[in-house]
Coordinates of C-alpha atoms and ligand atoms in Angstrom, one line a residue:
M1 CA 0.0 0.0 0.1
N2 CA 1.3 3.5 -0.8
S3 CA 2.0 5.8 2.1
P4 CA 0.8 9.4 1.6
I5 CA 4.4 10.4 1.0
A6 CA 4.9 7.8 -1.8
G7 CA 1.7 9.0 -3.3
D8 CA 3.0 12.6 -3.3
R9 CA 6.2 11.5 -4.9
E10 CA 4.3 10.1 -7.8
A11 CA 2.3 13.2 -8.3
R12 CA 5.5 15.2 -8.4
E13 CA 7.1 13.0 -11.0
I14 CA 4.1 13.7 -13.2
I15 CA 4.5 17.5 -12.6
M16 CA 8.2 17.3 -13.3
R17 CA 7.9 15.3 -16.5
K18 CA 5.6 18.0 -17.7
E19 CA 8.1 20.7 -16.8
T20 CA 10.9 18.9 -18.6
A21 CA 9.9 20.2 -21.9
A22 CA 9.7 23.8 -21.1
G23 CA 11.4 24.1 -17.6
R24 CA 14.7 26.1 -17.3
E25 CA 15.5 23.7 -14.5
F26 CA 16.0 20.8 -17.0
R27 CA 18.1 22.7 -19.7
A28 CA 21.6 21.7 -20.7
E29 CA 24.4 23.1 -18.5
K30 CA 25.9 25.0 -21.5
D31 CA 22.5 26.7 -22.2
R32 CA 22.2 27.7 -18.7
K33 CA 25.7 29.1 -18.4
D34 CA 25.3 31.2 -21.7
D35 CA 22.0 32.6 -20.4
L36 CA 23.3 33.5 -16.9
D37 CA 26.4 35.1 -18.5
K38 CA 24.3 37.2 -20.8
R39 CA 22.1 38.4 -17.9
L40 CA 25.0 39.2 -15.8
S41 CA 26.7 41.3 -18.5
R42 CA 23.4 43.1 -18.9
M43 CA 23.1 43.7 -15.1
V44 CA 26.6 45.0 -15.0
R45 CA 26.0 47.6 -17.7
L46 CA 22.8 48.6 -16.4
G47 CA 24.2 48.9 -12.8
Y48 CA 27.2 50.8 -13.9
R49 CA 24.8 53.4 -15.6
K50 CA 22.2 53.6 -12.9
A51 CA 23.8 52.9 -9.5
P52 CA 26.5 55.1 -8.2
R53 CA 28.0 52.5 -5.9
V54 CA 28.5 50.2 -8.7
R55 CA 30.5 52.9 -10.6
E56 CA 32.7 53.5 -7.4
I57 CA 33.4 49.8 -6.9
F58 CA 34.5 49.6 -10.6
R59 CA 36.6 52.7 -10.5
D60 CA 38.4 51.5 -7.2
R61 CA 39.1 48.1 -9.1
K62 CA 40.1 50.0 -12.3
L63 CA 37.3 48.1 -14.2
K64 CA 35.0 48.9 -17.0
P65 CA 31.5 47.2 -17.4
G66 CA 33.1 45.3 -20.4
D67 CA 35.5 43.6 -18.0
I68 CA 32.6 41.6 -16.3
E69 CA 30.9 39.6 -19.0
R70 CA 30.9 36.0 -17.6
R71 CA 30.7 34.4 -14.2
E72 CA 34.4 33.7 -14.2
D73 CA 35.0 37.5 -14.4
L74 CA 33.1 38.1 -11.1
S75 CA 36.3 37.2 -9.1
R76 CA 37.6 40.6 -10.1
L77 CA 34.9 42.3 -7.9
P78 CA 35.0 42.3 -4.1
V79 CA 32.7 39.9 -2.1
L80 CA 30.4 42.1 0.2
S81 CA 29.5 40.7 3.6
R82 CA 26.1 41.7 5.2
E83 CA 28.0 44.0 7.6
Q84 CA 29.5 45.8 4.7
V85 CA 26.2 46.3 3.1
V86 CA 24.6 47.6 6.4
A87 CA 27.6 50.1 6.7
M88 CA 27.2 51.3 3.1
E89 CA 23.4 51.7 3.5
K90 CA 24.0 53.7 6.7
E91 CA 26.5 55.9 4.9
R92 CA 24.2 56.4 2.0
P93 CA 20.6 55.6 3.0
P94 CA 18.4 53.9 2.2
F95 CA 20.1 51.5 -0.4
G96 CA 23.7 52.4 -0.2
G97 CA 23.9 53.5 -3.9
F98 CA 23.2 49.9 -5.1
A99 CA 19.5 50.5 -6.3
R100 CA 18.6 52.3 -9.3
E101 CA 17.4 55.8 -8.7
D102 CA 15.0 56.1 -11.6
R103 CA 12.4 53.5 -10.5
S104 CA 9.8 53.4 -7.8
F105 CA 9.7 50.2 -5.8
Q106 CA 6.6 48.2 -5.2
R107 CA 7.8 47.6 -1.6
I108 CA 10.7 48.3 0.7
F109 CA 11.5 45.6 3.3
T110 CA 13.8 45.7 6.3
S111 CA 15.7 43.2 8.3
P112 CA 17.8 43.6 11.4
G113 CA 20.9 45.6 10.8
P114 CA 19.0 47.5 9.7
V115 CA 19.3 46.6 6.0
Y116 CA 16.8 48.0 3.6
E117 CA 15.9 46.0 0.5
P118 CA 13.7 47.0 -2.5
H119 CA 11.4 44.2 -3.5
L120 CA 13.3 42.2 -6.0
D121 CA 10.8 40.3 -8.1
E122 CA 7.1 40.2 -8.9
G123 CA 6.1 36.8 -8.0
G124 CA 8.7 34.4 -9.3
L125 CA 10.9 34.2 -6.1
W126 CA 10.7 30.8 -4.3
A127 CA 8.3 29.4 -6.8
A128 CA 10.6 26.7 -8.1
G129 CA 11.2 25.5 -4.6
Y130 CA 7.7 25.3 -3.8
R131 CA 7.0 23.5 -7.0
A132 CA 9.8 21.0 -6.4
A133 CA 8.2 20.4 -3.0
G134 CA 5.0 19.3 -4.9
I135 CA 3.0 22.4 -4.0
G136 CA 0.4 23.5 -6.5
K137 CA -3.2 24.1 -7.4
G138 CA -5.5 22.5 -4.9
D139 CA -3.1 23.1 -2.0
V140 CA -4.1 25.3 1.0
V141 CA -0.9 26.5 2.5
L142 CA -0.4 27.9 6.0
N143 CA 2.3 30.6 5.6
A144 CA 3.6 31.0 9.1
F145 CA 6.2 33.6 8.2
S146 CA 5.9 37.1 9.5
Y147 CA 4.2 39.6 7.1
H148 CA 5.4 42.6 9.0
M149 CA 8.4 44.7 7.7
V150 CA 10.5 41.8 6.8
A151 CA 10.4 40.3 3.3
A152 CA 9.6 36.6 4.3
G153 CA 5.8 36.6 4.6
L154 CA 4.9 38.4 1.5
T155 CA 7.7 37.0 -0.7
F156 CA 6.9 33.4 0.3
H157 CA 3.2 34.2 -0.3
E158 CA 3.8 35.3 -3.9
G159 CA 6.0 32.3 -4.5
L160 CA 3.1 30.1 -3.4
R161 CA 0.7 32.0 -5.5
A162 CA 2.9 31.6 -8.5
C163 CA 2.4 27.8 -8.0
G164 CA -1.4 28.2 -7.9
A165 CA -1.7 27.4 -4.2
T166 CA -4.2 29.2 -1.9
V167 CA -2.4 30.9 0.9
V168 CA -3.5 31.3 4.5
P169 CA -1.3 34.3 5.7
S170 CA -1.2 33.1 9.3
G171 CA 2.1 34.8 10.1
A172 CA 3.3 34.7 13.7
S173 CA -0.1 34.0 15.1
S174 CA -0.4 31.8 18.2
T175 CA -0.1 27.9 17.8
E176 CA -3.7 27.7 19.0
L177 CA -4.9 29.8 16.2
Q178 CA -2.7 27.9 13.6
V179 CA -4.3 24.6 14.8
Q180 CA -7.7 26.0 14.3
L181 CA -6.8 27.3 10.8
I182 CA -5.4 23.9 9.9
R183 CA -8.6 22.2 11.0
D184 CA -11.3 24.7 9.7
L185 CA -9.6 25.4 6.4
G186 CA -8.4 21.9 5.4
V187 CA -4.8 23.1 5.2
T188 CA -2.8 20.7 3.1
A189 CA 0.8 22.3 3.5
Y190 CA 2.8 24.4 5.8
T191 CA 5.7 26.7 5.1
G192 CA 7.7 28.2 8.0
T193 CA 10.3 26.9 10.4
P194 CA 10.5 23.3 11.5
S195 CA 10.5 24.3 15.1
F196 CA 7.2 26.2 14.7
L197 CA 5.6 23.3 13.1
M198 CA 6.7 21.0 15.9
A199 CA 5.2 23.5 18.3
I200 CA 1.9 23.6 16.3
I201 CA 1.7 19.7 16.4
S202 CA 2.4 19.7 20.2
K203 CA -0.4 22.2 20.7
A204 CA -2.8 20.0 18.6
E205 CA -1.8 16.9 20.7
E206 CA -2.3 18.8 23.9
N207 CA -5.9 19.6 22.6
G208 CA -6.5 15.9 22.2
R209 CA -6.0 15.8 18.4
D210 CA -4.3 13.0 16.4
F211 CA -2.4 15.2 14.0
K212 CA -2.1 12.6 11.3
K213 CA -5.7 11.3 11.4
D214 CA -7.6 14.5 12.1
F215 CA -5.9 16.8 9.7
R216 CA -5.0 17.0 6.0
L217 CA -1.5 18.6 6.3
R218 CA 0.8 16.5 4.4
K219 CA 3.6 18.7 2.9
A220 CA 6.0 21.1 4.8
V221 CA 8.5 23.4 3.2
F222 CA 11.0 25.0 5.5
V223 CA 13.2 27.9 5.3
A224 CA 15.3 30.1 7.7
E225 CA 16.2 27.3 10.1
P226 CA 18.1 24.0 9.7
L227 CA 16.0 21.0 9.5
R228 CA 17.6 18.3 11.9
P229 CA 17.6 14.7 10.7
A230 CA 15.7 13.6 13.7
V231 CA 13.0 16.2 13.3
R232 CA 12.7 15.3 9.6
E233 CA 12.3 11.6 10.6
T234 CA 9.6 12.4 13.2
L235 CA 7.6 14.6 10.7
E236 CA 7.9 12.1 7.9
K237 CA 7.4 8.8 9.7
K238 CA 5.2 9.7 12.6
Y239 CA 3.1 12.4 11.1
G240 CA 3.2 11.4 7.4
I241 CA 4.4 15.0 6.4
D242 CA 6.7 15.1 3.3
T243 CA 9.4 17.7 4.1
C244 CA 11.4 19.9 1.8
Q245 CA 13.9 22.7 2.4
M246 CA 14.7 25.9 0.6
Y247 CA 17.6 28.3 1.2
G248 CA 18.0 32.0 0.5
A249 CA 18.9 35.3 2.0
T250 CA 16.9 38.6 2.3
E251 CA 19.3 40.5 0.4
V252 CA 19.3 38.2 -2.7
G253 CA 16.1 36.3 -2.5
D254 CA 15.9 32.5 -3.1
I255 CA 19.2 30.7 -3.7
A256 CA 18.5 27.0 -3.8
Y257 CA 15.9 24.3 -3.0
E258 CA 15.5 20.6 -2.3
C259 CA 14.0 18.4 -5.0
P260 CA 12.2 15.0 -4.2
A261 CA 15.6 13.2 -4.3
K262 CA 16.5 15.1 -1.2
K263 CA 20.2 14.9 -1.9
G264 CA 21.3 18.6 -1.9
W265 CA 19.7 21.8 -2.9
H266 CA 19.5 22.7 -6.6
L267 CA 20.7 26.2 -7.4
G268 CA 17.9 28.6 -8.7
E269 CA 17.9 29.8 -12.2
D270 CA 18.1 33.6 -11.5
V271 CA 21.2 33.5 -9.3
I272 CA 24.9 33.1 -9.9
V273 CA 26.3 31.2 -7.0
E274 CA 30.1 30.9 -6.3
I275 CA 31.7 28.9 -3.6
V276 CA 34.8 30.8 -2.5
D277 CA 37.6 30.8 0.0
P278 CA 36.4 33.3 2.4
Y279 CA 39.8 34.9 3.0
S280 CA 40.8 35.3 -0.7
G281 CA 37.5 35.5 -2.4
T282 CA 38.7 33.1 -5.1
A283 CA 36.6 30.0 -6.1
V284 CA 37.3 26.7 -4.5
E285 CA 37.3 23.4 -6.4
T286 CA 33.9 21.8 -6.9
G287 CA 33.2 19.6 -3.9
R288 CA 35.2 21.6 -1.5
L289 CA 33.9 23.7 1.4
G290 CA 33.7 27.4 1.0
E291 CA 31.5 30.5 1.5
V292 CA 28.3 30.8 -0.5
V293 CA 28.5 34.1 -2.5
V294 CA 25.5 35.1 -4.5
T295 CA 24.6 37.5 -7.3
R296 CA 21.0 37.9 -8.0
L297 CA 20.3 38.7 -11.7
N298 CA 17.8 41.6 -11.7
D299 CA 17.4 45.2 -12.8
L300 CA 16.6 47.0 -9.6
F301 CA 19.3 46.3 -7.0
F302 CA 22.8 45.8 -8.2
L303 CA 24.5 43.9 -5.4
F304 CA 27.3 41.8 -7.0
R305 CA 28.9 39.0 -5.1
F306 CA 26.9 39.0 -1.8
G307 CA 28.8 36.9 0.9
T308 CA 26.1 35.1 2.8
G309 CA 28.6 34.1 5.5
D310 CA 27.4 30.4 5.0
L311 CA 29.6 27.5 4.3
S312 CA 28.6 24.9 1.7
S313 CA 30.0 22.8 -1.2
L314 CA 28.8 22.1 -4.6
I315 CA 27.6 18.6 -6.0
D316 CA 27.8 18.6 -9.8
T317 CA 26.9 15.0 -10.4
P318 CA 23.6 14.4 -12.2
C319 CA 20.5 14.2 -9.9
S320 CA 17.8 11.6 -10.3
C321 CA 15.1 14.1 -10.5
G322 CA 16.3 15.3 -14.0
R323 CA 17.1 18.9 -12.9
T324 CA 20.4 19.9 -14.3
S325 CA 21.6 22.6 -12.0
P326 CA 24.4 21.8 -9.5
R327 CA 23.4 21.3 -6.0
L328 CA 24.5 22.8 -2.6
A329 CA 25.3 20.2 -0.1
G330 CA 23.3 21.8 2.7
I331 CA 24.8 24.4 5.0
A332 CA 27.9 23.3 7.0
G333 CA 28.0 26.3 9.3
R334 CA 29.1 29.9 9.4
V335 CA 32.4 31.2 7.8
G336 CA 33.8 32.2 11.3
E337 CA 33.6 28.5 12.6
A338 CA 35.5 27.1 9.8
V339 CA 39.1 25.9 10.1
K340 CA 41.5 25.8 7.2
V341 CA 43.5 22.7 6.9
R342 CA 46.1 22.1 4.2
G343 CA 44.2 24.7 2.1
L344 CA 40.8 23.2 2.6
F345 CA 38.1 24.2 5.1
I346 CA 36.5 22.0 7.8
A347 CA 33.5 23.0 9.9
P348 CA 32.4 21.6 13.2
S349 CA 29.0 20.7 11.7
Q350 CA 30.9 18.2 9.4
I351 CA 32.4 16.5 12.7
A352 CA 29.0 16.5 14.1
L353 CA 27.6 14.7 11.0
L354 CA 30.4 12.1 11.4
K355 CA 29.7 11.7 15.1
E356 CA 26.0 10.9 14.3
R357 CA 27.2 7.9 12.2
F358 CA 29.0 6.5 15.3
P359 CA 26.4 6.5 18.1
G360 CA 27.9 6.3 21.6
V361 CA 31.3 7.2 20.3
G362 CA 32.9 10.6 21.5
V363 CA 34.7 12.4 18.7
Q364 CA 37.2 15.2 18.8
V365 CA 39.4 16.6 16.0
E366 CA 42.6 18.6 16.8
I367 CA 44.6 20.5 14.2
T368 CA 48.2 21.1 15.0
L369 CA 51.3 22.0 13.3
R370 CA 53.9 19.3 12.7
N371 CA 57.1 20.0 10.8
N372 CA 55.2 23.1 9.4
R373 CA 52.5 21.0 8.1
D374 CA 48.9 20.9 9.3
H375 CA 48.3 17.7 11.3
V376 CA 44.8 16.3 11.8
R377 CA 44.4 14.1 14.8
V378 CA 41.2 12.4 15.6
T379 CA 40.3 11.0 19.1
L380 CA 37.6 8.5 19.3
E381 CA 36.3 7.8 22.7
A382 CA 34.5 4.6 23.3
E383 CA 34.4 1.8 25.9
S384 CA 34.5 -1.2 23.6
P385 CA 34.8 0.1 20.0
P386 CA 34.0 -2.2 17.1
A387 CA 37.1 -3.6 15.5
D388 CA 36.7 -2.0 12.1
I389 CA 36.0 1.5 13.5
M390 CA 39.3 3.1 12.4
G391 CA 38.9 2.1 8.8
R392 CA 35.2 3.1 8.6
F393 CA 35.9 6.5 10.3
Q394 CA 38.9 7.3 8.1
A395 CA 36.8 6.7 4.9
L396 CA 33.8 8.7 6.2
F397 CA 36.0 11.5 7.5
T398 CA 37.7 11.8 4.0
G399 CA 34.3 11.7 2.3
I400 CA 32.7 14.3 4.4
C401 CA 35.6 16.6 5.2
T402 CA 37.5 16.1 2.0
V403 CA 40.8 16.1 4.0
R404 CA 42.5 12.9 5.2
A405 CA 43.1 12.4 8.9
D406 CA 46.7 11.9 9.7
E407 CA 46.2 10.1 13.0
I408 CA 43.1 8.4 14.6
R409 CA 43.4 7.1 18.0
I410 CA 41.0 5.3 20.3
A411 CA 40.8 6.3 24.0
G412 CA 38.9 5.2 27.0
P413 CA 35.8 7.0 28.4
G414 CA 36.6 10.4 29.9
S415 CA 39.8 11.1 27.8
I416 CA 38.4 13.9 25.7
R417 CA 39.0 17.0 27.9
N418 CA 36.5 19.3 26.3
P419 CA 33.8 17.1 24.9
G420 CA 31.6 20.1 23.8
K421 CA 34.3 21.1 21.3
L422 CA 34.3 18.9 18.2
L423 CA 37.1 20.6 16.4
L424 CA 40.0 22.4 18.1
D425 CA 42.5 24.4 16.3
L426 CA 45.6 24.3 18.4
R427 CA 48.1 25.7 15.7
E428 CA 48.7 29.1 17.5
W429 CA 50.1 27.3 20.4
N430 CA 52.6 25.2 18.3
G431 CA 54.0 28.3 16.7
Ligands
ZN501 ZN1 17.3 16.9 -8.0

């Protein structure tokens, strides 16, 4: 018998096959590259004419618009962090000289900083992600993102509408009210954070409801908060809710989204995403960890190379869903937490991922200097470790961190001094 999730997957396959003929998500890689390059070149020329900040950045770098015609040329421009954008907007309110001055904007949003953002798109943002999650006509979606000041509520709302779904703009209402809306309106899908959906489910159970039996909610699309594997499993197995994730930033809109294969997040078709060494700003090799840097192709807000501060890596092998864009391998943490080892970055979240694969085993990774070379030492703490643990750990370590561990040692319980710290950089002490 089909579970509700398997049924949804079949429905999605049909939608995707329909999209294959026309959808940009399924075009050849070369066609995508040519299209993005052409749009980038157009945005550069327009930005140079219309946005004073763009002219200044180009002047400082001794560049002319003709110098940036392809994504490879972007490395000649600086990566701009959120902090830098905040400072530039403060210096020249409201948009720091990045927005065109001859247009009126439909809306202006703000987010903490403060950062002011002109609304970037009339409806297309996030739609690809919702579509990939199987949301469409016939769905009634609870949008539990705030509609007040910030971009989230309204932007997700329009993405849902672009898919043909009916939206319940429930925003940050109480869990009690959200439960009532789910029941009274026959809500079929949720978009918001995973923690808030869990709170809504708890409230329903507190009220004596059986969430799976009494309600029709079978899909959830999450943004703005990591979806922990245990939470995903609970939602899918216990409550029969198919979960999908999307990823973006207020400054640049949607960046990537999960497809039904759930093995990475496909890059959107209106952004150029680079994975760069956060210190030098140059691209890292495909598959290596680096900062996610985004340029949203548009003709209103000319922010080139926005540094999200998030760490990820790219997967460029074909995906079973048929979409041809590369995928982000989730978010591995923030730039400040990463440690550079022999030219590559390792993040604590990668070690946490490894640890999950070895229940009951304590893990700590120390980076030191030996003979002027970075040395990676792993301590595994276990009472009676399985015989093959070293080999399995080394293989997984190399797979997840893309760096080889130089030394793996097994130690008895209580040997790890600071068990809360998964990754220790001790190189300063060694000189
Ligand atoms: Zn896919």
